[in-house]
Amino acid sequence: MRVSVIIPSLNPDDKLLRTVEGLAAVGFDDIIVVNDGSDAAHEKPFEELSGKNGVTVLRHEVNMGKGRALKTAFEYCLQNRQDSCGVVTADGDNQHTPTDILACAKKMIELGEQIILGVRDFSQQDVPWKSRTGNRITSGVFKLACGMKISDTQTGLRAIPQKYLEIMTEVQGERFEYETEMLLVMQRKKIPFTEVKIETVYINENETSHFHPLRDSVLIYRKILKYMLSSLISSLADFLVYSGVVLVIGGLMSREARIFTATLAARILSSLLNFLLNKKAVFHSDVPVKRAVFRYYLLCVCQLGTSWLLVWLFSELFAAAALGEIFLKIPVDVALFFVSYQIQKHWVFRD
């Protein structure tokens, strides 16, 4: 098939050997195992695999993380498997069956230029609660913040055509967050993907996983958290300026003029802060500043008008006093927050 199977591995047991044997049995003849800095007590599986035909063992002297192990293998394939159709990444703990790995490889060859995601069914009773909960949260965040509908965001079974390997070597992240960053890059570069249903296998509550819930969850959500933090800081600045202007002006202006003046002053200051944070810290955009500024402030004008109009309409509807005008602004701007994210991601800061 001219497809390489990549297996990153840290301190494996005999399940790694059974995984490789199963792959060979279904027809794979190029299996690349990455020893990601395993300790001396777990060297035996790698020594046995080194002597097998069709198996290549790459090595990190120290543990560098799953993301770095995958990128090491991708770089190896770019240099040594130039006639390959692509690769399939899989786990070495028998949680991805050889049949499912083969199905993903065949689907990749069939579709040609699509990445294949092997997705599990998290509704089954034997799925550990932390895996079920973690996937639901991550899938919800991806759908809400990124517009991507993915059934299994944490799957390690992915078939990647050769043409995308160089892109994947440039994806940020060295550990488990790398696989999430990969999905974000696919979305940003509009790389198509297809899901293939696979068997849901958890062995002993997934006790051999090297995933650290707190540390790796923070890394996985890093980009989304940075955008939310940037927006929170800017929204806080916007709210404080708006509130100050409304309270200072008081009855000196009509309701329409008061809300418009406060909204305008708040948006000018908060938008400048938000633009700088998003361009440099969140999207890491290389878009020329002039073009980004023009698009960003065109968006701001639209948001400004929409925010003012909605707050005024709700204030009239509820006959709100000055304090009510302040609190009505909160749900309006929360709704505009999600709309703005999509527009900034897909238009303002798009490379």
Short mmCIF file of C-alpha atoms in Angstrom, two decimals:
data_model
loop_
_atom_site.label_atom_id
_atom_site.label_comp_id
_atom_site.label_asym_id
_atom_site.label_seq_id
_atom_site.Cartn_x
_atom_site.Cartn_y
_atom_site.Cartn_z
CA MET A 1 0.00 0.00 0.00
CA ARG A 2 3.05 2.28 0.40
CA VAL A 3 1.68 3.44 3.74
CA SER A 4 3.83 3.75 6.87
CA VAL A 5 2.39 3.18 10.33
CA ILE A 6 3.85 5.44 13.04
CA ILE A 7 3.72 4.38 16.68
CA PRO A 8 5.10 6.75 19.37
CA SER A 9 5.92 4.81 22.53
CA LEU A 10 7.05 5.57 26.08
CA ASN A 11 7.90 2.77 28.54
CA PRO A 12 5.87 0.10 26.67
CA ASP A 13 4.99 -3.43 27.74
CA ASP A 14 4.34 -6.48 25.58
CA LYS A 15 1.24 -4.85 24.07
CA LEU A 16 3.55 -2.90 21.77
CA LEU A 17 4.91 -6.16 20.36
CA ARG A 18 1.40 -7.52 19.85
CA THR A 19 0.38 -4.31 18.08
CA VAL A 20 3.30 -4.55 15.63
CA GLU A 21 2.67 -8.26 15.03
CA GLY A 22 -1.00 -7.53 14.32
CA LEU A 23 -0.07 -4.81 11.82
CA ALA A 24 2.28 -7.15 10.00
CA ALA A 25 -0.43 -9.80 9.91
CA VAL A 26 -2.87 -7.50 8.06
CA GLY A 27 -0.26 -6.53 5.46
CA PHE A 28 1.71 -3.51 6.72
CA ASP A 29 5.40 -3.82 5.86
CA ASP A 30 6.66 -0.41 7.01
CA ILE A 31 6.16 0.22 10.72
CA ILE A 32 8.01 3.10 12.38
CA VAL A 33 8.24 2.98 16.17
CA VAL A 34 9.53 6.02 18.08
CA ASN A 35 11.14 5.28 21.44
CA ASP A 36 10.37 8.54 23.22
CA GLY A 37 13.05 8.35 25.92
CA SER A 38 11.91 5.14 27.62
CA ASP A 39 13.84 4.07 30.69
CA ALA A 40 16.23 1.10 30.81
CA ALA A 41 13.60 -1.20 32.30
CA HIS A 42 11.48 -0.87 29.15
CA GLU A 43 14.16 -1.27 26.47
CA LYS A 44 13.45 -4.94 25.71
CA PRO A 45 10.42 -4.37 23.39
CA PHE A 46 12.47 -1.95 21.27
CA GLU A 47 15.40 -4.38 21.09
CA GLU A 48 13.09 -7.14 19.85
CA LEU A 49 11.46 -4.85 17.29
CA SER A 50 14.81 -3.63 15.94
CA GLY A 51 15.50 -7.08 14.58
CA LYS A 52 12.21 -7.47 12.71
CA ASN A 53 11.84 -6.96 8.97
CA GLY A 54 9.73 -3.98 8.03
CA VAL A 55 10.18 -2.28 11.42
CA THR A 56 12.22 0.89 11.97
CA VAL A 57 12.93 2.10 15.51
CA LEU A 58 13.70 5.79 16.01
CA ARG A 59 14.96 7.01 19.34
CA HIS A 60 14.81 10.08 21.59
CA GLU A 61 17.50 10.04 24.28
CA VAL A 62 15.10 11.75 26.70
CA ASN A 63 11.33 11.94 26.84
CA MET A 64 10.23 14.78 24.56
CA GLY A 65 6.49 14.16 24.32
CA LYS A 66 4.06 12.52 21.91
CA GLY A 67 3.92 15.55 19.62
CA ARG A 68 7.68 15.64 19.17
CA ALA A 69 7.76 11.85 18.61
CA LEU A 70 5.19 12.19 15.81
CA LYS A 71 7.09 15.07 14.22
CA THR A 72 10.34 13.08 14.39
CA ALA A 73 8.64 10.27 12.47
CA PHE A 74 7.08 12.68 9.95
CA GLU A 75 10.51 14.21 9.26
CA TYR A 76 11.97 10.72 8.83
CA CYS A 77 9.26 9.83 6.31
CA LEU A 78 9.80 13.04 4.35
CA GLN A 79 13.47 12.14 3.98
CA ASN A 80 13.21 8.37 3.54
CA ARG A 81 9.69 7.56 2.28
CA GLN A 82 9.28 10.05 -0.53
CA ASP A 83 7.24 7.64 -2.69
CA SER A 84 4.78 6.93 0.13
CA CYS A 85 1.04 7.54 -0.11
CA GLY A 86 1.06 8.75 3.48
CA VAL A 87 1.20 7.60 7.08
CA VAL A 88 -1.13 6.33 9.77
CA THR A 89 -0.45 7.31 13.38
CA ALA A 90 -1.55 4.82 16.02
CA ASP A 91 -1.06 3.99 19.69
CA GLY A 92 1.03 1.00 20.70
CA ASP A 93 -1.14 -0.25 23.55
CA ASN A 94 -3.57 -2.35 21.46
CA GLN A 95 -6.34 0.24 21.77
CA HIS A 96 -6.24 0.70 18.01
CA THR A 97 -6.89 -2.62 16.33
CA PRO A 98 -4.93 -3.61 13.19
CA THR A 99 -8.23 -3.89 11.31
CA ASP A 100 -9.17 -0.30 12.15
CA ILE A 101 -5.69 0.98 11.27
CA LEU A 102 -5.94 -0.79 7.92
CA ALA A 103 -9.42 0.65 7.31
CA CYS A 104 -8.13 4.19 7.89
CA ALA A 105 -5.18 3.60 5.54
CA LYS A 106 -7.46 2.29 2.79
CA LYS A 107 -9.86 5.21 3.23
CA MET A 108 -6.97 7.66 2.90
CA ILE A 109 -5.85 6.02 -0.35
CA GLU A 110 -9.43 5.97 -1.63
CA LEU A 111 -10.06 9.69 -0.98
CA GLY A 112 -6.58 10.86 -1.93
CA GLU A 113 -6.27 14.27 -0.29
CA GLN A 114 -8.23 13.97 2.94
CA ILE A 115 -6.98 13.29 6.45
CA ILE A 116 -8.79 10.36 8.04
CA LEU A 117 -9.74 10.43 11.73
CA GLY A 118 -10.52 7.11 13.41
CA VAL A 119 -13.30 8.05 15.84
CA ARG A 120 -14.58 6.09 18.82
CA ASP A 121 -18.11 5.76 20.18
CA PHE A 122 -18.09 7.47 23.60
CA SER A 123 -21.68 6.50 24.38
CA GLN A 124 -20.66 2.93 25.25
CA GLN A 125 -20.82 1.91 28.90
CA ASP A 126 -17.22 0.70 29.16
CA VAL A 127 -15.70 4.08 28.25
CA PRO A 128 -13.88 5.59 31.29
CA TRP A 129 -15.68 8.66 32.61
CA LYS A 130 -12.66 10.94 32.24
CA SER A 131 -12.33 10.00 28.56
CA ARG A 132 -16.05 10.46 27.91
CA THR A 133 -16.19 13.80 29.76
CA GLY A 134 -12.95 15.11 28.29
CA ASN A 135 -14.04 14.35 24.74
CA ARG A 136 -17.47 15.91 25.19
CA ILE A 137 -15.92 19.11 26.52
CA THR A 138 -13.28 19.30 23.81
CA SER A 139 -15.74 18.49 21.02
CA GLY A 140 -18.10 21.17 22.34
CA VAL A 141 -15.32 23.75 22.47
CA PHE A 142 -14.21 22.92 18.92
CA LYS A 143 -17.74 23.18 17.58
CA LEU A 144 -18.46 26.45 19.38
CA ALA A 145 -15.13 28.23 18.99
CA CYS A 146 -13.75 26.75 15.78
CA GLY A 147 -16.80 25.66 13.83
CA MET A 148 -15.41 22.10 13.53
CA LYS A 149 -17.71 19.16 14.15
CA ILE A 150 -15.43 16.33 15.29
CA SER A 151 -16.73 13.23 17.06
CA ASP A 152 -13.42 12.30 18.69
CA THR A 153 -10.98 15.19 19.13
CA GLN A 154 -8.54 13.07 21.15
CA THR A 155 -8.11 10.20 18.72
CA GLY A 156 -4.55 9.17 18.02
CA LEU A 157 -5.55 7.11 14.98
CA ARG A 158 -5.11 9.45 12.02
CA ALA A 159 -4.21 8.73 8.39
CA ILE A 160 -2.32 11.64 6.83
CA PRO A 161 -1.53 11.89 3.11
CA GLN A 162 2.11 12.51 2.19
CA LYS A 163 1.38 16.03 0.87
CA TYR A 164 0.48 17.26 4.37
CA LEU A 165 3.44 15.83 6.30
CA GLU A 166 5.61 18.92 5.94
CA ILE A 167 2.77 21.06 7.29
CA MET A 168 2.42 18.69 10.24
CA THR A 169 6.11 19.03 11.13
CA GLU A 170 5.52 22.76 11.62
CA VAL A 171 2.52 22.43 13.93
CA GLN A 172 3.15 23.83 17.40
CA GLY A 173 3.15 21.57 20.46
CA GLU A 174 5.42 18.85 21.78
CA ARG A 175 3.12 16.72 23.92
CA PHE A 176 -0.56 15.76 23.85
CA GLU A 177 -1.57 19.28 22.84
CA TYR A 178 0.08 18.66 19.46
CA GLU A 179 -2.85 16.56 18.25
CA THR A 180 -5.27 19.36 19.13
CA GLU A 181 -3.05 21.94 17.40
CA MET A 182 -3.06 19.65 14.36
CA LEU A 183 -6.85 19.93 14.17
CA LEU A 184 -6.65 23.72 14.44
CA VAL A 185 -4.10 23.84 11.61
CA MET A 186 -6.35 21.62 9.49
CA GLN A 187 -9.17 24.06 10.06
CA ARG A 188 -7.05 27.15 9.37
CA LYS A 189 -5.55 25.74 6.17
CA LYS A 190 -8.86 24.19 5.14
CA ILE A 191 -7.47 20.65 4.92
CA PRO A 192 -10.45 18.32 4.41
CA PHE A 193 -11.01 15.36 6.70
CA THR A 194 -13.29 12.36 7.00
CA GLU A 195 -14.21 10.32 10.04
CA VAL A 196 -14.11 6.52 10.11
CA LYS A 197 -15.83 4.68 12.95
CA ILE A 198 -13.46 2.40 14.87
CA GLU A 199 -13.75 -0.06 17.71
CA THR A 200 -13.79 1.52 21.17
CA VAL A 201 -11.18 -0.29 23.25
CA TYR A 202 -10.13 0.66 26.80
CA ILE A 203 -7.82 -1.71 28.66
CA ASN A 204 -7.91 -1.53 32.47
CA GLU A 205 -9.51 1.93 32.47
CA ASN A 206 -6.76 3.19 30.16
CA GLU A 207 -4.24 2.93 33.00
CA THR A 208 -1.22 2.79 30.68
CA SER A 209 -1.96 6.23 29.21
CA HIS A 210 0.69 8.89 29.82
CA PHE A 211 -1.90 11.67 29.60
CA HIS A 212 -1.77 14.02 32.62
CA PRO A 213 -5.28 15.54 32.95
CA LEU A 214 -4.37 18.93 34.44
CA ARG A 215 -1.09 19.68 32.67
CA ASP A 216 -2.07 18.33 29.26
CA SER A 217 -5.59 19.81 29.34
CA VAL A 218 -4.11 23.27 29.87
CA LEU A 219 -1.78 22.69 26.92
CA ILE A 220 -4.60 21.35 24.74
CA TYR A 221 -6.83 24.35 25.39
CA ARG A 222 -3.95 26.85 25.36
CA LYS A 223 -4.85 28.66 22.15
CA ILE A 224 -8.55 28.80 22.94
CA LEU A 225 -7.79 29.91 26.51
CA LYS A 226 -5.51 32.67 25.23
CA TYR A 227 -8.27 34.00 22.98
CA MET A 228 -10.75 33.91 25.84
CA LEU A 229 -8.25 35.67 28.16
CA SER A 230 -7.56 38.32 25.52
CA SER A 231 -11.28 38.88 25.07
CA LEU A 232 -11.86 38.90 28.83
CA ILE A 233 -9.21 41.56 29.39
CA SER A 234 -10.55 43.66 26.54
CA SER A 235 -14.16 43.17 27.64
CA LEU A 236 -13.28 44.20 31.18
CA ALA A 237 -11.62 47.37 29.87
CA ASP A 238 -14.63 48.00 27.61
CA PHE A 239 -17.09 47.50 30.47
CA LEU A 240 -15.20 49.76 32.88
CA VAL A 241 -14.91 52.59 30.36
CA TYR A 242 -18.55 52.21 29.32
CA SER A 243 -19.76 52.21 32.93
CA GLY A 244 -17.64 55.22 33.81
CA VAL A 245 -18.93 57.26 30.89
CA VAL A 246 -22.59 56.37 31.58
CA LEU A 247 -22.30 57.29 35.25
CA VAL A 248 -20.37 60.51 34.60
CA ILE A 249 -22.69 61.77 31.85
CA GLY A 250 -25.84 60.81 33.74
CA GLY A 251 -28.74 63.03 32.69
CA LEU A 252 -26.65 65.41 30.59
CA MET A 253 -27.64 63.57 27.40
CA SER A 254 -30.62 61.68 26.06
CA ARG A 255 -30.66 57.93 26.46
CA GLU A 256 -29.68 57.31 22.83
CA ALA A 257 -26.79 59.79 22.91
CA ARG A 258 -25.56 58.59 26.31
CA ILE A 259 -25.43 54.93 25.28
CA PHE A 260 -23.80 55.77 21.94
CA THR A 261 -21.11 58.00 23.50
CA ALA A 262 -20.27 55.44 26.18
CA THR A 263 -20.20 52.58 23.68
CA LEU A 264 -17.96 54.53 21.29
CA ALA A 265 -15.41 55.53 23.93
CA ALA A 266 -15.27 52.04 25.41
CA ARG A 267 -14.93 50.31 22.05
CA ILE A 268 -12.11 52.57 20.81
CA LEU A 269 -9.89 51.78 23.80
CA SER A 270 -10.79 48.11 24.21
CA SER A 271 -10.53 47.36 20.48
CA LEU A 272 -6.98 48.68 20.25
CA LEU A 273 -5.99 46.50 23.20
CA ASN A 274 -7.81 43.48 21.74
CA PHE A 275 -6.26 43.93 18.28
CA LEU A 276 -2.72 43.91 19.65
CA LEU A 277 -3.34 40.89 21.90
CA ASN A 278 -5.05 38.82 19.19
CA LYS A 279 -2.56 39.54 16.43
CA LYS A 280 0.55 38.89 18.50
CA ALA A 281 -0.46 36.41 21.18
CA VAL A 282 -3.50 34.47 19.93
CA PHE A 283 -3.50 34.04 16.15
CA HIS A 284 0.23 34.76 15.61
CA SER A 285 -0.83 36.31 12.34
CA ASP A 286 1.59 37.45 9.63
CA VAL A 287 -1.10 39.43 7.84
CA PRO A 288 0.17 42.94 6.94
CA VAL A 289 -0.74 45.37 9.71
CA LYS A 290 -2.57 47.80 7.43
CA ARG A 291 -4.84 45.13 6.02
CA ALA A 292 -5.48 43.59 9.45
CA VAL A 293 -6.22 47.00 11.00
CA PHE A 294 -8.64 47.89 8.22
CA ARG A 295 -10.54 44.61 8.53
CA TYR A 296 -10.47 44.64 12.32
CA TYR A 297 -11.89 48.14 12.63
CA LEU A 298 -14.47 47.48 9.94
CA LEU A 299 -15.59 44.62 12.15
CA CYS A 300 -15.47 46.93 15.18
CA VAL A 301 -17.73 49.46 13.47
CA CYS A 302 -20.26 46.73 12.78
CA GLN A 303 -20.00 45.49 16.37
CA LEU A 304 -20.30 49.01 17.69
CA GLY A 305 -23.49 49.66 15.75
CA THR A 306 -24.95 46.28 16.64
CA SER A 307 -24.10 46.63 20.33
CA TRP A 308 -25.53 50.14 20.56
CA LEU A 309 -28.71 49.21 18.69
CA LEU A 310 -29.39 46.08 20.75
CA VAL A 311 -28.69 47.74 24.11
CA TRP A 312 -30.91 50.68 23.16
CA LEU A 313 -33.71 48.41 22.00
CA PHE A 314 -33.60 46.29 25.17
CA SER A 315 -33.36 49.44 27.33
CA GLU A 316 -36.48 50.82 25.68
CA LEU A 317 -38.24 47.50 25.94
CA PHE A 318 -37.55 47.16 29.69
CA ALA A 319 -37.63 50.92 30.45
CA ALA A 320 -34.19 50.53 32.03
CA ALA A 321 -32.46 53.22 34.08
CA ALA A 322 -28.73 54.01 33.70
CA LEU A 323 -27.73 51.01 35.84
CA GLY A 324 -29.97 48.76 33.79
CA GLU A 325 -28.31 49.96 30.60
CA ILE A 326 -24.98 48.79 32.04
CA PHE A 327 -26.16 45.27 32.84
CA LEU A 328 -28.06 44.86 29.56
CA LYS A 329 -24.75 45.32 27.75
CA ILE A 330 -23.34 42.08 29.23
CA PRO A 331 -25.52 39.47 27.40
CA VAL A 332 -25.38 41.52 24.19
CA ASP A 333 -21.57 41.54 24.12
CA VAL A 334 -21.31 37.88 25.13
CA ALA A 335 -23.31 36.94 22.04
CA LEU A 336 -21.20 39.24 19.84
CA PHE A 337 -18.06 37.67 21.33
CA PHE A 338 -18.67 34.34 19.58
CA VAL A 339 -19.56 35.99 16.29
CA SER A 340 -16.43 38.15 16.44
CA TYR A 341 -14.17 35.16 17.09
CA GLN A 342 -15.25 33.42 13.91
CA ILE A 343 -14.89 36.58 11.80
CA GLN A 344 -11.44 37.35 13.19
CA LYS A 345 -10.24 33.80 12.72
CA HIS A 346 -11.55 33.35 9.19
CA TRP A 347 -11.14 36.88 7.80
CA VAL A 348 -9.31 39.49 9.87
CA PHE A 349 -6.18 37.52 10.82
CA ARG A 350 -6.28 34.82 8.19
CA ASP A 351 -2.84 34.44 6.57
#
